[in-house]
Coordinates of C-alpha atoms and ligand atoms in Angstrom, one line a residue:
M830 CA 34.8 2.6 33.1
N831 CA 35.1 4.8 36.1
E832 CA 37.5 7.1 34.5
I833 CA 34.8 8.1 32.0
L834 CA 32.2 8.4 34.7
G835 CA 34.5 10.7 36.6
M836 CA 35.7 12.5 33.5
D837 CA 34.0 14.5 30.9
N838 CA 31.0 12.4 30.5
D839 CA 28.5 15.3 30.5
G840 CA 27.0 13.2 33.3
I841 CA 24.6 11.5 31.0
W842 CA 25.8 7.9 31.2
S843 CA 25.1 6.1 34.4
E844 CA 27.4 3.3 35.7
D845 CA 25.0 0.4 35.0
M846 CA 24.6 1.6 31.4
L847 CA 28.3 1.6 30.9
W848 CA 28.5 -1.9 32.4
A849 CA 25.9 -3.1 29.9
V850 CA 27.9 -1.5 27.1
A851 CA 31.0 -3.2 28.2
M852 CA 29.3 -6.6 28.2
S853 CA 27.8 -6.2 24.8
D854 CA 29.2 -8.1 21.9
L855 CA 27.9 -5.4 19.6
A856 CA 30.3 -2.5 18.9
V857 CA 28.9 0.4 21.0
F858 CA 30.1 4.0 21.0
L859 CA 28.9 6.6 23.5
L860 CA 29.1 10.2 22.3
D861 CA 28.8 13.6 23.9
S862 CA 26.2 16.1 22.7
Q863 CA 28.7 17.5 20.1
G864 CA 29.3 14.0 18.6
Q865 CA 32.7 13.5 20.2
M866 CA 33.3 9.9 21.2
L867 CA 33.4 9.5 25.0
H868 CA 33.6 5.8 25.2
S869 CA 33.6 2.6 23.2
N870 CA 33.6 -1.0 24.2
D871 CA 35.8 -4.0 23.4
A872 CA 33.7 -5.1 20.5
A873 CA 34.2 -1.6 19.0
R874 CA 38.0 -2.0 19.4
V875 CA 37.9 -5.4 17.8
L876 CA 35.9 -4.0 14.9
A877 CA 38.4 -1.2 14.5
M878 CA 41.3 -3.7 14.4
R879 CA 39.5 -5.6 11.6
L880 CA 39.0 -2.5 9.6
H881 CA 42.5 -1.1 10.2
P882 CA 44.7 -4.3 10.5
D883 CA 47.9 -2.3 9.8
D884 CA 47.4 0.0 12.8
V885 CA 48.8 -1.3 16.1
R886 CA 46.2 0.5 18.2
P887 CA 43.5 1.8 15.8
D888 CA 41.2 4.4 17.2
P889 CA 37.6 3.1 17.3
A890 CA 36.4 6.7 16.8
Q891 CA 37.5 6.4 13.2
L892 CA 34.5 4.1 12.7
L893 CA 32.2 7.0 13.4
D894 CA 33.2 8.4 10.0
Y895 CA 31.0 5.8 8.5
I896 CA 28.0 7.8 9.6
P897 CA 27.1 10.3 7.0
E898 CA 26.2 13.8 8.1
Q899 CA 22.7 13.2 6.9
G900 CA 22.5 10.2 9.1
W901 CA 23.0 12.3 12.2
Q902 CA 20.4 14.9 10.9
I903 CA 17.9 12.1 10.6
A904 CA 18.8 10.7 14.0
M905 CA 18.4 14.2 15.6
R906 CA 15.0 14.5 13.9
D907 CA 13.6 11.0 14.3
G908 CA 15.6 9.7 17.2
R909 CA 17.5 7.2 15.2
W910 CA 19.1 6.5 11.8
I911 CA 19.9 3.0 10.5
G912 CA 22.0 2.3 7.5
E913 CA 24.0 -0.4 5.9
V914 CA 27.5 0.7 4.9
P915 CA 30.1 -1.1 2.9
T916 CA 33.6 -0.6 4.4
R917 CA 37.1 -0.3 3.1
Q918 CA 37.6 -4.0 3.8
T919 CA 36.0 -5.8 0.9
G920 CA 33.2 -8.0 1.9
L921 CA 32.8 -6.4 5.3
V922 CA 29.5 -4.7 5.6
L923 CA 28.3 -2.9 8.7
E924 CA 24.9 -2.2 9.9
V925 CA 25.1 1.2 11.7
K926 CA 22.5 2.5 14.1
A927 CA 22.9 6.0 15.3
F928 CA 20.7 7.2 18.2
A929 CA 20.2 10.7 19.4
G930 CA 17.7 12.0 21.9
G931 CA 17.2 14.4 24.8
D932 CA 17.1 13.2 28.3
R933 CA 16.8 15.5 31.4
G934 CA 17.8 18.4 29.3
L935 CA 20.9 16.7 27.9
C936 CA 21.5 15.3 24.5
R937 CA 22.4 11.7 24.4
R938 CA 24.0 10.2 21.4
F939 CA 25.2 6.7 20.9
V940 CA 26.1 4.3 18.0
V941 CA 25.8 0.6 17.6
M942 CA 27.6 -1.2 14.8
T943 CA 27.1 -4.8 13.8
D944 CA 29.0 -6.8 11.2
I945 CA 26.4 -8.0 8.8
S946 CA 28.7 -9.2 6.1
V947 CA 27.3 -12.7 6.3
R948 CA 23.7 -11.6 6.2
S949 CA 24.5 -9.1 3.5
A950 CA 26.3 -11.7 1.4
R951 CA 23.3 -14.1 1.9
E952 CA 21.0 -11.3 0.8
G953 CA 23.1 -10.6 -2.2
E954 CA 23.0 -14.2 -3.0
L955 CA 19.3 -14.3 -2.6
R956 CA 18.9 -11.2 -4.7
R957 CA 21.1 -12.8 -7.4
R958 CA 19.0 -16.0 -7.3
H959 CA 15.8 -14.0 -7.4
D960 CA 17.1 -12.1 -10.5
E961 CA 18.1 -15.3 -12.1
L962 CA 14.6 -16.8 -11.4
Q963 CA 13.1 -13.6 -12.7
S964 CA 15.0 -13.8 -15.9
T965 CA 14.3 -17.5 -16.3
Y966 CA 10.6 -16.7 -15.8
D967 CA 10.8 -13.9 -18.4
R968 CA 12.5 -16.2 -20.8
L969 CA 9.9 -18.9 -20.1
A970 CA 7.1 -16.4 -20.6
S971 CA 8.5 -15.3 -23.9
A972 CA 9.1 -18.9 -25.0
Q973 CA 5.5 -19.6 -24.1
E974 CA 4.4 -16.6 -26.1
Q975 CA 6.5 -17.9 -29.0
L976 CA 5.0 -21.3 -28.6
L977 CA 1.6 -19.8 -28.8
Q978 CA 2.5 -17.9 -31.9
S979 CA 4.2 -20.9 -33.5
E980 CA 1.3 -23.2 -32.8
K981 CA -0.9 -20.6 -34.5
M982 CA 1.4 -20.4 -37.4
A983 CA 1.6 -24.3 -37.5
S984 CA -2.2 -24.4 -37.5
I985 CA -2.2 -21.9 -40.3
G986 CA 0.4 -24.0 -42.2
Q987 CA -1.8 -27.0 -41.7
L988 CA -4.8 -25.0 -43.0
A989 CA -2.8 -23.4 -45.8
A990 CA -3.4 -26.4 -48.2
G991 CA -7.2 -26.2 -47.4
V992 CA -7.2 -22.4 -47.8
A993 CA -5.3 -22.6 -51.0
H994 CA -7.9 -25.0 -52.3
E995 CA -10.6 -22.8 -51.1
I996 CA -9.1 -19.9 -53.0
N997 CA -8.1 -21.9 -56.1
N998 CA -11.6 -23.0 -56.7
P999 CA -13.2 -19.6 -57.3
I1000 CA -10.1 -18.4 -59.0
G1001 CA -10.4 -21.4 -61.3
Y1002 CA -13.9 -20.6 -62.4
V1003 CA -13.3 -16.9 -62.6
H1004 CA -10.5 -17.7 -64.9
S1005 CA -12.6 -20.0 -67.1
N1006 CA -15.4 -17.5 -67.1
L1007 CA -13.0 -14.8 -68.4
G1008 CA -12.0 -17.2 -71.2
T1009 CA -15.6 -17.6 -72.2
L1010 CA -16.3 -13.9 -71.9
Q1011 CA -13.4 -13.2 -74.1
E1012 CA -14.9 -15.5 -76.8
Y1013 CA -18.3 -13.8 -76.3
V1014 CA -16.8 -10.4 -76.7
G1015 CA -15.1 -11.6 -80.0
A1016 CA -18.5 -12.8 -81.3
L1017 CA -20.3 -9.6 -80.3
L1018 CA -17.6 -7.5 -81.9
A1019 CA -17.9 -9.5 -85.1
L1020 CA -21.6 -8.9 -85.1
L1021 CA -21.0 -5.2 -84.5
D1022 CA -18.7 -5.2 -87.4
G1023 CA -21.4 -6.8 -89.6
Y1024 CA -23.9 -4.1 -88.5
H1025 CA -21.3 -1.4 -89.3
T1026 CA -20.6 -2.8 -92.8
A1027 CA -24.3 -3.0 -93.5
L1028 CA -24.9 0.6 -92.4
Q1029 CA -22.1 1.8 -94.6
S1030 CA -23.6 0.1 -97.7
D1031 CA -26.1 1.9 -100.0
D1032 CA -28.9 -0.3 -99.1
P1033 CA -28.6 -1.5 -95.5
A1034 CA -32.0 -3.2 -95.6
A1035 CA -30.6 -5.7 -98.2
S1036 CA -28.1 -7.0 -95.6
R1037 CA -30.9 -8.1 -93.2
P1038 CA -30.8 -11.8 -94.1
L1039 CA -27.1 -11.9 -94.0
L1040 CA -27.0 -10.3 -90.5
R1041 CA -29.7 -12.6 -89.3
R1042 CA -27.6 -15.6 -90.4
L1043 CA -24.5 -14.1 -88.8
R1044 CA -26.4 -13.6 -85.5
D1045 CA -27.5 -17.2 -85.6
R1046 CA -24.1 -18.5 -86.4
L1047 CA -22.5 -16.5 -83.5
D1048 CA -25.2 -17.8 -81.1
V1049 CA -25.8 -14.2 -79.9
D1050 CA -29.1 -15.0 -78.2
F1051 CA -27.3 -17.6 -76.0
I1052 CA -24.5 -15.1 -75.3
V1053 CA -26.8 -12.4 -74.2
G1054 CA -28.5 -14.7 -71.8
D1055 CA -25.2 -16.2 -70.5
V1056 CA -23.1 -13.0 -69.9
P1057 CA -24.9 -11.7 -66.8
K1058 CA -24.7 -15.1 -65.2
L1059 CA -21.0 -15.4 -65.9
L1060 CA -20.3 -11.9 -64.6
E1061 CA -22.3 -12.5 -61.4
E1062 CA -20.6 -15.8 -60.8
S1063 CA -17.2 -14.2 -61.3
R1064 CA -18.0 -11.4 -58.9
E1065 CA -19.1 -13.9 -56.3
G1066 CA -15.8 -15.8 -56.8
I1067 CA -13.7 -12.8 -56.3
E1068 CA -15.7 -11.8 -53.3
R1069 CA -15.2 -15.2 -51.7
V1070 CA -11.4 -14.9 -52.3
T1071 CA -11.3 -11.4 -50.9
K1072 CA -13.2 -12.7 -47.8
I1073 CA -10.9 -15.6 -47.2
V1074 CA -7.8 -13.4 -47.6
Q1075 CA -9.4 -10.8 -45.1
D1076 CA -10.2 -13.6 -42.6
L1077 CA -6.7 -15.0 -42.9
K1078 CA -5.2 -11.5 -42.4
E1079 CA -7.4 -11.0 -39.3
F1080 CA -6.5 -14.4 -38.1
S1081 CA -2.7 -14.0 -38.4
H1082 CA -2.8 -10.5 -36.9
V1083 CA -0.8 -10.3 -33.7
E1084 CA -2.3 -8.0 -31.2
R1085 CA -0.4 -9.1 -28.1
D1086 CA 0.8 -5.6 -27.1
E1087 CA -2.4 -3.9 -28.0
P1088 CA -5.1 -3.2 -25.5
M1089 CA -8.1 -5.5 -25.7
R1090 CA -10.9 -4.2 -27.8
S1091 CA -14.7 -4.6 -27.8
S1092 CA -15.1 -7.3 -30.4
D1093 CA -17.8 -9.1 -32.2
L1094 CA -17.4 -12.8 -31.2
R1095 CA -20.0 -13.9 -33.8
K1096 CA -18.0 -12.3 -36.6
G1097 CA -14.8 -13.9 -35.2
L1098 CA -16.4 -17.4 -35.1
E1099 CA -17.8 -17.0 -38.6
S1100 CA -14.5 -15.8 -40.1
T1101 CA -12.7 -18.6 -38.3
L1102 CA -15.2 -21.2 -39.6
N1103 CA -14.6 -19.7 -43.0
I1104 CA -10.9 -20.5 -42.7
V1105 CA -11.3 -24.1 -41.5
W1106 CA -14.3 -24.7 -43.8
N1107 CA -12.3 -26.7 -46.3
D1108 CA -11.2 -29.1 -43.6
L1109 CA -14.8 -29.6 -42.4
K1110 CA -17.1 -29.4 -45.4
Y1111 CA -16.7 -32.9 -46.6
K1112 CA -17.3 -34.3 -43.1
A1113 CA -19.7 -32.1 -41.2
K1114 CA -22.9 -30.1 -41.5
V1115 CA -22.8 -27.1 -39.4
E1116 CA -25.8 -25.9 -37.4
K1117 CA -25.8 -22.5 -35.8
H1118 CA -27.9 -21.3 -32.8
Y1119 CA -26.7 -17.8 -32.2
D1120 CA -28.4 -15.4 -29.8
E1121 CA -27.7 -11.7 -30.1
V1122 CA -24.6 -11.1 -27.9
P1123 CA -23.0 -7.8 -26.9
L1124 CA -19.4 -6.9 -27.9
V1125 CA -16.8 -8.6 -25.7
E1126 CA -13.6 -7.0 -24.6
C1127 CA -10.8 -9.2 -25.9
H1128 CA -8.0 -9.8 -28.3
L1129 CA -10.2 -11.2 -31.0
S1130 CA -7.4 -12.8 -33.0
E1131 CA -6.5 -14.9 -29.9
I1132 CA -10.1 -15.8 -29.3
N1133 CA -10.3 -16.8 -33.0
Q1134 CA -7.4 -19.1 -32.4
V1135 CA -9.4 -20.8 -29.6
F1136 CA -12.4 -21.2 -31.9
M1137 CA -10.1 -22.6 -34.6
N1138 CA -8.6 -25.2 -32.2
L1139 CA -12.1 -26.3 -31.1
L1140 CA -13.4 -26.4 -34.7
I1141 CA -10.4 -28.5 -35.9
N1142 CA -10.8 -30.9 -32.9
A1143 CA -14.5 -31.2 -33.6
G1144 CA -13.8 -32.1 -37.3
Q1145 CA -11.1 -34.6 -36.2
A1146 CA -13.6 -36.2 -33.8
I1147 CA -16.0 -37.0 -36.6
A1148 CA -14.9 -40.1 -38.5
E1149 CA -17.1 -40.0 -41.6
R1150 CA -20.0 -37.7 -41.5
G1151 CA -21.4 -35.7 -38.6
L1152 CA -22.8 -32.5 -37.3
I1153 CA -21.0 -29.6 -35.7
T1154 CA -23.3 -27.4 -33.6
L1155 CA -22.2 -23.8 -32.9
A1156 CA -24.1 -21.7 -30.4
M1157 CA -23.6 -18.5 -28.4
G1158 CA -25.6 -16.5 -25.8
T1159 CA -25.3 -14.2 -22.9
E1160 CA -25.6 -15.1 -19.2
G1161 CA -25.4 -12.2 -16.8
D1162 CA -22.2 -10.3 -17.6
E1163 CA -20.7 -13.1 -19.6
V1164 CA -20.9 -14.3 -23.1
W1165 CA -20.6 -18.0 -23.9
V1166 CA -19.7 -19.7 -27.2
S1167 CA -20.0 -23.5 -27.6
V1168 CA -18.6 -25.8 -30.2
G1169 CA -20.3 -29.2 -30.2
D1170 CA -19.8 -32.3 -32.3
D1171 CA -21.4 -35.8 -32.5
G1172 CA -18.0 -37.5 -32.9
V1173 CA -16.1 -40.0 -30.8
G1174 CA -16.4 -38.3 -27.5
I1175 CA -13.9 -38.3 -24.6
P1176 CA -13.8 -40.9 -21.9
E1177 CA -14.4 -39.4 -18.4
D1178 CA -11.0 -40.4 -17.0
V1179 CA -9.3 -38.6 -19.9
Q1180 CA -11.3 -35.4 -19.7
A1181 CA -9.2 -33.9 -16.9
R1182 CA -6.0 -34.3 -19.0
I1183 CA -7.1 -33.0 -22.4
F1184 CA -6.1 -29.4 -21.4
D1185 CA -2.5 -30.5 -20.5
P1186 CA 0.2 -29.4 -22.9
F1187 CA 1.3 -32.2 -25.2
Y1188 CA -1.6 -34.5 -24.3
T1189 CA -2.8 -36.0 -27.5
T1190 CA -4.5 -39.2 -28.6
K1191 CA -3.8 -38.5 -32.3
P1192 CA -1.1 -40.0 -34.4
I1193 CA 2.1 -37.9 -35.1
G1194 CA 1.4 -35.3 -37.7
H1195 CA -2.3 -35.0 -36.7
G1196 CA -2.0 -33.7 -33.2
T1197 CA 0.5 -31.7 -31.2
G1198 CA -1.5 -31.9 -28.0
L1199 CA -1.1 -28.1 -27.7
G1200 CA -4.5 -26.9 -29.1
L1201 CA -6.5 -27.1 -26.0
A1202 CA -3.6 -26.1 -23.7
I1203 CA -3.3 -22.9 -25.7
A1204 CA -7.0 -22.4 -25.8
Y1205 CA -7.1 -22.7 -22.0
R1206 CA -4.3 -20.2 -21.6
I1207 CA -5.9 -17.7 -23.9
V1208 CA -9.2 -18.0 -22.2
A1209 CA -7.6 -17.7 -18.7
K1210 CA -5.8 -14.6 -19.8
H1211 CA -9.2 -13.1 -20.7
H1212 CA -10.5 -14.0 -17.2
G1213 CA -12.8 -16.5 -18.7
R1214 CA -13.1 -20.3 -18.6
I1215 CA -13.4 -23.2 -20.9
D1216 CA -15.0 -26.6 -20.1
V1217 CA -16.2 -29.7 -21.8
T1218 CA -19.1 -32.1 -21.5
S1219 CA -18.7 -35.3 -23.4
R1220 CA -20.0 -38.9 -23.7
P1221 CA -17.9 -41.5 -25.5
G1222 CA -19.7 -42.4 -28.7
A1223 CA -22.1 -39.5 -28.5
G1224 CA -19.9 -36.5 -28.9
S1225 CA -18.4 -33.5 -27.1
T1226 CA -19.3 -29.9 -26.5
F1227 CA -16.7 -27.3 -25.5
R1228 CA -17.9 -24.1 -23.9
V1229 CA -15.9 -20.9 -23.7
V1230 CA -17.2 -18.3 -21.3
L1231 CA -15.8 -14.8 -21.4
P1232 CA -16.6 -11.7 -19.3
I1233 CA -18.1 -8.9 -21.4
A1234 CA -15.8 -6.4 -19.7
Q1235 CA -12.4 -7.2 -18.3
P1236 CA -11.9 -6.6 -14.6
A1237 CA -10.8 -3.0 -14.1
L1238 CA -7.5 -3.9 -12.5
S1239 CA -6.3 -5.7 -15.6
R1240 CA -7.0 -2.8 -17.8
P1241 CA -4.3 -0.2 -18.4
R1242 CA -5.3 3.1 -16.8
A1243 CA -6.4 5.8 -19.2
K1244 CA -3.6 8.3 -19.8
Ligands
LIG604 N1 -14.0 -32.6 -29.9 C1 -13.3 -33.6 -29.4 N2 -13.7 -34.9 -29.4 C2 -13.0 -35.9 -28.9 N3 -11.8 -35.7 -28.3 C3 -11.3 -34.5 -28.3 C4 -12.0 -33.3 -28.8 N4 -11.2 -32.3 -28.6 C5 -10.1 -32.7 -28.0 N5 -10.1 -34.0 -27.8 C6 -9.1 -34.8 -27.1 O1 -8.2 -34.0 -26.5 C7 -6.8 -34.2 -27.0 C8 -6.1 -32.9 -26.9 O2 -6.6 -32.0 -27.8 P1 -5.6 -30.8 -28.4 O3 -5.0 -30.2 -27.2 O4 -6.4 -30.0 -29.3 O5 -4.5 -31.6 -29.1 P2 -4.5 -32.4 -30.4 O6 -5.8 -32.1 -31.1 O7 -3.3 -31.9 -31.2 O8 -4.4 -33.8 -30.0 C9 -7.0 -34.8 -28.3 O9 -5.9 -35.5 -28.7 C10 -8.3 -35.6 -28.2 O10 -8.0 -36.8 -27.6
LIG605 MG1 -6.3 -30.0 -31.5

């Protein structure tokens, strides 16, 4: 120690400092103002031997090569540079702290090195676990998304029979009307033919009784009265089919990656009711109490799925015949929509569980227990809420409350 004090030490390291350095179990290197090593402690020598096991007396100064030029530049500017450096020994990672600073007109530099292999390995392990968790989370999120989508598709499947019936019915009478119209056209053409023949003859007036008889036989008066009715009915039938197909299209539309849009909840509720109508119409009368509501920023097809799940549940809660009450209104900066039924109701101790995934009181094939869980999730994603009031024997009312505008943070920034 003294040798360095007495030697070319630039006079910047006092004896007690050197003593502290010698005692340290961190590898410490003292440098002159040019960056030449003046002194290193035992810990530095041990570290050098670990890094150069083949050298009999490895020079600790070699370790200073691990400090990049840029490191020293930063140390000169900010007083210190800290870096983690992998070494030529696999698995051995060093934390290097290089200090530089002026003191009484002299430049002091020193370096401290710590073996952080264990910490670094632990951090690597943590990072790996974190990545694993993240990827599990991503997979779970995408599975949930798929579940949401498949529940929607399953509901559509369940509804398909009803919808098919709903479409078949108008198609049926449009088809039969077309048959009748075809007969009518045949009769009218026959009559036209009669008129034509009469006009071609030398004495058309003589054909009058014949034409009158033909007209009676073809029942033309009835046809003339019936045709507009048939046409009108057929047009209504086609319009009903078009509407159902449109609603189905809207319903099955996936807008997951699209931004939320200002949407008409009333239209959504009506078109969803249209789709499930076949399941409900034999059981329930529907009463509507709609207030004017503003457009709501949402993924409408997802909100429609919420409405559908609530409507189907309401229908299933009614045993024979009942009433479904739909209502909506505005409260402050929120819009609420409620679906009520006068069906079986939900016991109080069960009410807390109905939003749990897979909770169902229905027989296999009738319930998956996912409808309300998915409704809950969709509504939460829209920063809204869904709750229920119910009395066993009297019925239940589910209320969905949605903010008119989504909170600014959740909205993607305008480009
Ligand atoms: N309108 C309602 N009336 C009575 N019970 C209901 C109603 N809606 C939901 N429930 C109860 O909540 C449970 C969970 O509903 P849901 O998540 O839609 O699953 P599922 O309808 O497939 O059973 C139902 O099984 C039923 O017990
Ligand atoms: Mg359900």
